[in-house]
Short mmCIF file of C-alpha atoms and ligand atoms in Angstrom, two decimals:
data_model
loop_
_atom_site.label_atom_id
_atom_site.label_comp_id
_atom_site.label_asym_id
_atom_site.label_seq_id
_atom_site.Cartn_x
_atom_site.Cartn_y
_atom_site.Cartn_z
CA UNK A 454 200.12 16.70 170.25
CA UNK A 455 198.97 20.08 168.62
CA UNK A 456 197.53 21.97 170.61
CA UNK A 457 193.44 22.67 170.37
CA UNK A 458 192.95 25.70 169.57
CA UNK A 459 194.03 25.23 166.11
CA UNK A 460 191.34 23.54 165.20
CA UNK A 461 189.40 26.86 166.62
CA UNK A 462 188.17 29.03 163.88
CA UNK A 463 188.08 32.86 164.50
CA UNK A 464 184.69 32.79 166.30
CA UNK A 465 185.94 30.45 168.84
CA UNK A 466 189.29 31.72 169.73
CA UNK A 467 187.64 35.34 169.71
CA UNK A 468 184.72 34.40 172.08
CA UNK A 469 184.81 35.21 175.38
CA UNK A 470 182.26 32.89 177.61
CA UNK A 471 179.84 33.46 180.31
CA UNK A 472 180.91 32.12 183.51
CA UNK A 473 178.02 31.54 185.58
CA UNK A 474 177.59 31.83 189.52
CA UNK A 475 179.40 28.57 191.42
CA UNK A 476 177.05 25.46 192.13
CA UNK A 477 178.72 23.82 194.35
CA UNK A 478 178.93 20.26 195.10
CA UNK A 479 180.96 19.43 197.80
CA UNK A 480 179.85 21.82 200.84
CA UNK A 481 176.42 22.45 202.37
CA UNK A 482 176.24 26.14 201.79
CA UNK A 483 173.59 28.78 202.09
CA UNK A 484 173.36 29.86 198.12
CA UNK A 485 172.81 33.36 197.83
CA UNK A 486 174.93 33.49 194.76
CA UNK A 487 172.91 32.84 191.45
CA UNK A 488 169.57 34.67 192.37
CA UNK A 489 167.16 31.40 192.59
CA UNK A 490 164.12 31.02 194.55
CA UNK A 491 164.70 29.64 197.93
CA UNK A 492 161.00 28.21 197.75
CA UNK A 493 159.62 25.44 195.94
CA UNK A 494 157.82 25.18 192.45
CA UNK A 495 154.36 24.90 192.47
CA UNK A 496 152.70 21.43 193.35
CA UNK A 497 150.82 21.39 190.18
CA UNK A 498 154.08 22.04 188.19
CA UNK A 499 155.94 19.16 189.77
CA UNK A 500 152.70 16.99 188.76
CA UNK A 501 152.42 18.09 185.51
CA UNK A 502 156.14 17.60 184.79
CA UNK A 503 155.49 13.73 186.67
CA UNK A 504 152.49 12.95 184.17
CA UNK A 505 155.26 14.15 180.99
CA UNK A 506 157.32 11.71 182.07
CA UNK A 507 155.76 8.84 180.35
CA UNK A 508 156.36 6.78 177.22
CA UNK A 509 155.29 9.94 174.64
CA UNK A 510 159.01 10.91 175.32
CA UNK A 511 159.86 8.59 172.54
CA UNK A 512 157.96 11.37 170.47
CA UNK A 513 159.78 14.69 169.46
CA UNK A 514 157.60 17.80 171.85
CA UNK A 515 156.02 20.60 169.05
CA UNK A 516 158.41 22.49 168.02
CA UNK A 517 155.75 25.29 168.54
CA UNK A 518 155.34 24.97 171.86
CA UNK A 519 151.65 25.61 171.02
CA UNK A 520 150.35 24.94 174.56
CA UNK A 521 152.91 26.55 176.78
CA UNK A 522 153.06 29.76 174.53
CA UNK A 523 148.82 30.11 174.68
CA UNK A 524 148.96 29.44 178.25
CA UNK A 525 151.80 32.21 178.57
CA UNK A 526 149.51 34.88 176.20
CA UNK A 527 146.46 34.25 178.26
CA UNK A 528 148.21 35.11 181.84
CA UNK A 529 150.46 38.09 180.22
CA UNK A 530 147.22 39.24 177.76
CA UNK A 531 148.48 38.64 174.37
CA UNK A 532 148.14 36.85 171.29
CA UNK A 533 150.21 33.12 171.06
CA UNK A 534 152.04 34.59 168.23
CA UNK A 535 153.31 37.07 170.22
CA UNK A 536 155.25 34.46 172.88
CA UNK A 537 158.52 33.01 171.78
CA UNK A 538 159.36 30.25 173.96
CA UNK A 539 163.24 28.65 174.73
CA UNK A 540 165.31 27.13 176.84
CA UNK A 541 165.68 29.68 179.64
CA UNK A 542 166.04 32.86 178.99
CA UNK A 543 169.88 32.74 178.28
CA UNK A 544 168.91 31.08 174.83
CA UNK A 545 166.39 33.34 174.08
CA UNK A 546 168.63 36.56 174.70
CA UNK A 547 171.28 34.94 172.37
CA UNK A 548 168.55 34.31 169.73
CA UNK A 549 167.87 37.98 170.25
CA UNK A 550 170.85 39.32 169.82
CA UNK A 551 170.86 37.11 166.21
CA UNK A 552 168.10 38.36 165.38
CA UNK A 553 167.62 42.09 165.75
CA UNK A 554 171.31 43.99 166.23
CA UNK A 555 173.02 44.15 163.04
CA UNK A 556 176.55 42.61 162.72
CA UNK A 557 180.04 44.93 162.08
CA UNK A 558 180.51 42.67 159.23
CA UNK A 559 176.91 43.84 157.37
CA UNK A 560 178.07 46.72 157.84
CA UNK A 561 176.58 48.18 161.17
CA UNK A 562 178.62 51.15 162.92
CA UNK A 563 175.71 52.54 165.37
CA UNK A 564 176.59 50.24 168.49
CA UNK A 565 173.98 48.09 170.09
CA UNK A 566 173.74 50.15 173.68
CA UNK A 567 173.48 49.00 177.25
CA UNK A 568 174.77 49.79 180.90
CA UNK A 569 178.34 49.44 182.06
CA UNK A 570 177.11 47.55 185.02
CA UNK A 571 174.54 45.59 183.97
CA UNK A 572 174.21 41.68 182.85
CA UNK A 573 177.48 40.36 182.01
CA UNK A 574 176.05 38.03 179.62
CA UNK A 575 175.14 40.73 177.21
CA UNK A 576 178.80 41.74 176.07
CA UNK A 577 179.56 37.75 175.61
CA UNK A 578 176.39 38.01 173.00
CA UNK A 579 177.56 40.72 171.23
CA UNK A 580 181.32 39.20 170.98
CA UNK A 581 179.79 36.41 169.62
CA UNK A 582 177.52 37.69 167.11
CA UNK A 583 180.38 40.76 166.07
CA UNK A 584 177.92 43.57 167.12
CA UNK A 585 178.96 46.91 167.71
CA UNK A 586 178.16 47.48 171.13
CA UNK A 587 178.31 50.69 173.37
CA UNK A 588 178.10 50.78 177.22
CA UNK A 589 176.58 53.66 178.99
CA UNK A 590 177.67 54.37 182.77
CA UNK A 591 175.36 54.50 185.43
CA UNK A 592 174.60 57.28 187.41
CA UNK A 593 176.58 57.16 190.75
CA UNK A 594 173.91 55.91 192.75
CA UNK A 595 173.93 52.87 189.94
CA UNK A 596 171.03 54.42 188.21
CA UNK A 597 170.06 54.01 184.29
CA UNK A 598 169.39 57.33 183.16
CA UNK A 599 166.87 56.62 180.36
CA UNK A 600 167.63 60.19 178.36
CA UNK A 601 171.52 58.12 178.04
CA UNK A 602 169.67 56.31 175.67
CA UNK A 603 167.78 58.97 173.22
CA UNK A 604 170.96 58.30 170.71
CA UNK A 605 171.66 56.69 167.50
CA UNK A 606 172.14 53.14 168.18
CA UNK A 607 172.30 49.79 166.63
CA UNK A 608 169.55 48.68 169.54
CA UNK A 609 168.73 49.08 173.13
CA UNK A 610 169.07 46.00 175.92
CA UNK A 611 168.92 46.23 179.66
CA UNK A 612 167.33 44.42 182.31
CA UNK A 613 164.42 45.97 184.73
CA UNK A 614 164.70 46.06 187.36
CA UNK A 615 168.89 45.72 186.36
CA UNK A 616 171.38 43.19 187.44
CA UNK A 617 173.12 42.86 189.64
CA UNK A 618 172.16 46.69 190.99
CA UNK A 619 168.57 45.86 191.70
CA UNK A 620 167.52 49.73 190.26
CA UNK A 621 164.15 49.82 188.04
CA UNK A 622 163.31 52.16 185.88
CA UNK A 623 159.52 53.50 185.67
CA UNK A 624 157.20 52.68 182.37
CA UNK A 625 157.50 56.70 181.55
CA UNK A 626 161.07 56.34 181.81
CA UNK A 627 161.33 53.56 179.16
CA UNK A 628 158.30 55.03 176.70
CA UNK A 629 160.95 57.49 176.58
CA UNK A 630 163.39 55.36 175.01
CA UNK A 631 161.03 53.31 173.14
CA UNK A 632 159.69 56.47 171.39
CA UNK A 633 163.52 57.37 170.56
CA UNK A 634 164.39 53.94 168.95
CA UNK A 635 160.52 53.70 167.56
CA UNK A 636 161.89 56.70 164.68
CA UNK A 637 164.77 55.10 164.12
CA UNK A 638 163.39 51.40 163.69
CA UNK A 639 165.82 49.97 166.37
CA UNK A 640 164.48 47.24 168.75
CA UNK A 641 164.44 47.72 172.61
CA UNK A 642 164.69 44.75 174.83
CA UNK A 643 163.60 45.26 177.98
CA UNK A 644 165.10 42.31 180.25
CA UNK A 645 162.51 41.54 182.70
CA UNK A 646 164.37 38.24 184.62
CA UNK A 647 163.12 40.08 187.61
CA UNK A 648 160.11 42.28 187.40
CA UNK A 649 158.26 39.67 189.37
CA UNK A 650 159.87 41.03 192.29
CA UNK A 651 158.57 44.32 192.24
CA UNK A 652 159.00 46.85 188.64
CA UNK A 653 156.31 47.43 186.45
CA UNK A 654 156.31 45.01 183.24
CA UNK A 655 156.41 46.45 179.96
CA UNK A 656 153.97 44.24 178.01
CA UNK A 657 151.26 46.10 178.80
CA UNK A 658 153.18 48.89 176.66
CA UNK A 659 153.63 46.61 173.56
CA UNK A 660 150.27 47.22 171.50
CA UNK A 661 152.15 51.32 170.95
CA UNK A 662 155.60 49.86 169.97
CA UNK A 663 156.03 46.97 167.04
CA UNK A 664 160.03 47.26 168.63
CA UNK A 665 159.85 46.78 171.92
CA UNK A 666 160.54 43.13 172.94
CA UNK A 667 160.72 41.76 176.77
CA UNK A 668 162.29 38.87 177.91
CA UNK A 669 161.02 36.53 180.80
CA UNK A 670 162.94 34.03 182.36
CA UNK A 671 160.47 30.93 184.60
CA UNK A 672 164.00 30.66 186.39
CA UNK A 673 163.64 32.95 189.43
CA UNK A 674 159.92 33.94 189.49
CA UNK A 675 158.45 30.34 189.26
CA UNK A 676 160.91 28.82 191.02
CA UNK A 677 161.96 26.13 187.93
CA UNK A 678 165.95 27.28 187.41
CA UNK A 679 166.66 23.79 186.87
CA UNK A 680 163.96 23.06 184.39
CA UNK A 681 165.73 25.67 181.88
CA UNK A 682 162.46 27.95 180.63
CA UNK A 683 162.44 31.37 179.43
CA UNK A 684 160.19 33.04 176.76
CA UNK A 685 160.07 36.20 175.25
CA UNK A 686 157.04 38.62 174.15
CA UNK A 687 156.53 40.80 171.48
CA UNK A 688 155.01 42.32 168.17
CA UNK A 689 154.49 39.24 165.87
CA UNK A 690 156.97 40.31 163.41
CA UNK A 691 159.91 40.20 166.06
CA UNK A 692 158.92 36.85 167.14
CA UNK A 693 158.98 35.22 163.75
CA UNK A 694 162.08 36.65 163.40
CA UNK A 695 163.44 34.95 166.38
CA UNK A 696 162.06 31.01 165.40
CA UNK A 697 164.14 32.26 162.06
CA UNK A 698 167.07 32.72 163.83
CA UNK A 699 166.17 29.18 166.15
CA UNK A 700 164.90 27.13 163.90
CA UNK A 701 168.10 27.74 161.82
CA UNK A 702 169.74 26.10 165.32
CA UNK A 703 167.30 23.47 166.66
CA UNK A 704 163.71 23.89 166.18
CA UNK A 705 163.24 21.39 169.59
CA UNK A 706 164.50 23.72 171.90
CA UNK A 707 162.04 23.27 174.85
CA UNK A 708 161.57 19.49 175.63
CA UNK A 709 158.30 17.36 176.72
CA UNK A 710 158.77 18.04 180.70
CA UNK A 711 160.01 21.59 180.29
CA UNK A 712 156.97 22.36 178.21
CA UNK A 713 154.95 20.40 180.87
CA UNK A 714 156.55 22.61 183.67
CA UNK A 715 156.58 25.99 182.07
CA UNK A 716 152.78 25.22 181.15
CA UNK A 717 151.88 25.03 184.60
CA UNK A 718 153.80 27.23 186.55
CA UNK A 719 152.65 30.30 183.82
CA UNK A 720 149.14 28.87 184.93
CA UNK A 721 149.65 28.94 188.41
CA UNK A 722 150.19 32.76 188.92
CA UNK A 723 148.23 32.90 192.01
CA UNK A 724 150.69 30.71 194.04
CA UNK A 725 153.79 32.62 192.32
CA UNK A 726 152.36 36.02 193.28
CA UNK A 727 152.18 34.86 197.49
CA UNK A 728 155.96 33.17 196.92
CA UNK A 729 157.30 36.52 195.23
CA UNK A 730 155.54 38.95 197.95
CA UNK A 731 157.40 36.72 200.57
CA UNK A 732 160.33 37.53 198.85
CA UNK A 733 160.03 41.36 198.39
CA UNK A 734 158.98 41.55 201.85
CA UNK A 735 162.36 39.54 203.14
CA UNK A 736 164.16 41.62 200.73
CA UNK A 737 163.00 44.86 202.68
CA UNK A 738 163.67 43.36 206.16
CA UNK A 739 167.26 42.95 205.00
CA UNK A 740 167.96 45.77 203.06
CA UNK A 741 166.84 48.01 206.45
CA UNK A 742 168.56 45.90 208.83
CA UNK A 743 171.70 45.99 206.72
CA UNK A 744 171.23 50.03 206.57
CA UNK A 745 171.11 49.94 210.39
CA UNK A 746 174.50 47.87 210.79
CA UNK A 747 175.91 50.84 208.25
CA UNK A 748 175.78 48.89 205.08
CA UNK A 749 175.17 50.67 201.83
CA UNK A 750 172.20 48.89 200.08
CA UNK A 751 171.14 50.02 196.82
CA UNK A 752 167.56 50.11 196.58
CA UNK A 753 166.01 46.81 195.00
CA UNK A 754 162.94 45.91 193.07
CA UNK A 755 164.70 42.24 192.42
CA UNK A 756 165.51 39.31 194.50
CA UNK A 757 169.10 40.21 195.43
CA UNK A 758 170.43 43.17 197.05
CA UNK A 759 173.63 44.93 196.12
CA UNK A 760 175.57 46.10 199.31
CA UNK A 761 179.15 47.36 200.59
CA UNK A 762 180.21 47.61 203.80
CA UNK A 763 182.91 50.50 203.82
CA UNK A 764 185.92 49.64 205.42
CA UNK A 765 185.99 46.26 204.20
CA UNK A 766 187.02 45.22 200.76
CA UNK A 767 184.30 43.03 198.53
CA UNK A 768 186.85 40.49 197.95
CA UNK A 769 187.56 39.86 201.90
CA UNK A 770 183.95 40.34 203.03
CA UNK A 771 182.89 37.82 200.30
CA UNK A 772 185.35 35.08 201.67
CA UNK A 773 184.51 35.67 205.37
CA UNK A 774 180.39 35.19 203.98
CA UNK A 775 181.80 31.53 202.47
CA UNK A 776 183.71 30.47 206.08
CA UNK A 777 180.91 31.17 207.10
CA UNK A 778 178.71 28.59 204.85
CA UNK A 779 177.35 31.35 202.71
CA UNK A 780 178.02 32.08 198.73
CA UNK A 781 177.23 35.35 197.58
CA UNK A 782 178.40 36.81 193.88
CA UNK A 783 181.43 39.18 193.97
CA UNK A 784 182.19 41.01 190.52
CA UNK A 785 185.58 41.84 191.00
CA UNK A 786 186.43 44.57 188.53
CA UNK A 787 185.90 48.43 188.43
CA UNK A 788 183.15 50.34 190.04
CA UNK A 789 181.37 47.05 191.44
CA UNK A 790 184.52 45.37 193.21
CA UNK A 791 183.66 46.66 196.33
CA UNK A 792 179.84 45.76 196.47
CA UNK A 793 178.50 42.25 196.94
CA UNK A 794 175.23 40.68 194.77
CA UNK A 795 173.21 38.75 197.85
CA UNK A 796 169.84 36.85 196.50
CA UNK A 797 167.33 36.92 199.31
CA UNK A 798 166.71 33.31 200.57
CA UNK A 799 164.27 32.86 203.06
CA UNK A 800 164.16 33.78 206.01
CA UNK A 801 166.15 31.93 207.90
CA UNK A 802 168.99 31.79 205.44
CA UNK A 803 168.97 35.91 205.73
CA UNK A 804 168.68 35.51 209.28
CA UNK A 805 172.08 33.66 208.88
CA UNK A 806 173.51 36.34 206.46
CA UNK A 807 172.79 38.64 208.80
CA UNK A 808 174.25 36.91 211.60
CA UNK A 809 177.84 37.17 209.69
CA UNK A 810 177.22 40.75 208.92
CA UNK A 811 176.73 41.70 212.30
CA UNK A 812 179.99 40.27 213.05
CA UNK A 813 181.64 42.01 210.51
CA UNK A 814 180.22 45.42 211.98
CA UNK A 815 181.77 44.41 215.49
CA UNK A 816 185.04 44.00 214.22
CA UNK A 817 185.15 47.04 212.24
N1 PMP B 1184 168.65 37.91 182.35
C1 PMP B 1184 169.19 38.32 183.51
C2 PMP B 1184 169.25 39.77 183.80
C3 PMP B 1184 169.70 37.37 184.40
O1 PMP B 1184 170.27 37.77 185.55
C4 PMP B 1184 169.61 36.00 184.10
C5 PMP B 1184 170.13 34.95 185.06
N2 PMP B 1184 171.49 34.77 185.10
C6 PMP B 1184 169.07 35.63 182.87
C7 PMP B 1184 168.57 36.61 182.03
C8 PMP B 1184 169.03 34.21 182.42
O2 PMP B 1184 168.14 33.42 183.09
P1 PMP B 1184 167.76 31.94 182.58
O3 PMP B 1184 168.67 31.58 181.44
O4 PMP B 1184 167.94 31.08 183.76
O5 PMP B 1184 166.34 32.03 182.13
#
């Protein structure tokens, strides 16, 4: 037999894949691991995804999403053309990445910048697409310090508030930036997978910058993770560039039900907005009880906490979290191999969290 990979051309032997949080299958645990929304979608979203499921799915959805992307404009205050819709936001940050930072190949030598510690799906892009990329540290409290960014560069990316720290920077912060780039013509993509929890959204910034483009995921906010919806919003001229780069893919990216779903839920921001205060609020329950059992928690606008415990290694309190039925996410390299990513469940699953944490102070 020969062996597969030489029938890999360069692009696949050079990739270097995501691998996302574990889902597991076997064990009943608590899953604070992949930053989902302990609560349930909206009524009205599992409805309208019930009523999609009908004999129109022998029909292709639009390809322009028309309905889902007006629905999205009218809650976020924009034009349709300015909404580029996909499946989840994972797709649309790779269509990004195609579309706006310039390849080593076409001759690019500025790198495309973002944090050392931020999404680790962002370097996998970049490998992918051969762009020059850059990482900037963080501050030692984990901060992004925006003047880091007032550079030459191929393009700016981070999330806000950023993953998996939790840290958000302010709207004065990243005008800062976008000003920078703005004279130079380089896109900024502001990441905003979890503003919902509690940083201010860019988009009301986007009529003073044609190349600033933010990226929304329905995954954690609205509670649909499973239904695979993310969109993205922007000048017009970035977003055609983007169903370029998709529609030279698959032009049906979003199906009949996810369209259905992500309709709804964008529609439904007044049930979203009580879910998403429940979780801030748990978030700040935990985050001061875990400062009172001597945790270090760095402060969060998302809906995970980043923590250490000194005196106890990441790697050992991580597996004493899973005897005890609970998955966290453990980055095991560098500056975060000590710290722990927890999502905030509800209640009672961070009442459990807790419980093990306690322990682990006792023993210490
Ligand atoms: N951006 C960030 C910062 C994330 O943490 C995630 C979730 N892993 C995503 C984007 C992707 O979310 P989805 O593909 O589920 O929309």
């Amino acid at each position: 037999m020969i062996p597969v990979p030489v029938y890999w051309n360069k692009r696949t032997q050079n990739c270097s894949p995501y691998v996302p949080g574990e889902q597991p299958k076997d064990r009943a645990f608590i899953k604070l691991n992949t930053n989902e929304n302990p609560y349930p979608p909206s009524p009205k979203v599992i409805a309208a995804i019930q009523e999609a499921a009908c004999d129109t799915l022998r029909l292709y959805p639009d390809p322009l999403c028309t309905e889902f992307r007006e629905a999205a404009a009218k809650q976020y205050g924009v034009k349709a053309e300015q909404v580029f819709p996909g499946n989840g936001s994972d797709e649309v940050l790779a269509f990004v990445f195609g579309a706006f930072f310039e390849s080593a190949a076409a001759g690019e030598s500025a790198p495309l910048l973002f944090p050392d510690i931020t999404y680790s799906f962002y370097p996998v892009y970049a490998r992918l697409w051969d762009i020059p990329c850059k990482t900037i540290p963080l501050a030692a409290d984990f901060s992004i310090n925006a003047e880091d960014y007032l550079v030459p560069s191929g393009g700016v990316i981070f999330p806000n508030p950023n993953a998996p720290t939790g840290t958000a920077l302010s709207l004065s912060q990243i005008r800062m930036i976008l000003d920078w780039q703005k004279k130079a013509d380089r896109v900024v993509v502001i990441d905003e997978a979890y503003a919902a929890f509690g940083a201010d959204s860019v988009v009301p910034l986007l009529g003073d910058y044609p190349n600033l483009l933010t990226v929304h995921t329905l995954s954690k906010s609205a509670s649909l993770a499973g239904l695979r919806t993310g969109f993205a919003i922007g000048s017009a001229g970035l977003i055609e560039g983007l169903f370029r780069i998709r529609d030279s893919f698959n032009s049906y990216t979003m199906d009949r039900l996810a369209l259905a779903g992500a309709r709804a839920a964008v529609e439904d921001a007044a049930y979203y907005d009580k879910v998403n205060k429940k979780i801030a609020a748990t978030r700040e329950r935990v985050s001061a009880e875990l400062l009172a059992l001597g945790f270090e928690v760095i402060p969060s606008r998302a809906n995970f906490v980043f923590i250490r415990r000194r005196g106890i290694s990441g790697s050992d309190l991580f597996a004493r979290l899973r005897r005890h039925g609970i998955l966290v996410r453990h980055f095991n390299s560098g500056r975060t191999a000590d710290y722990l990513r927890v999502s905030i469940g509800t209640n009672q699953d961070m009442d459990a969290f807790l419980d093990v944490c306690k322990k682990t102070g006792e023993q210490k």
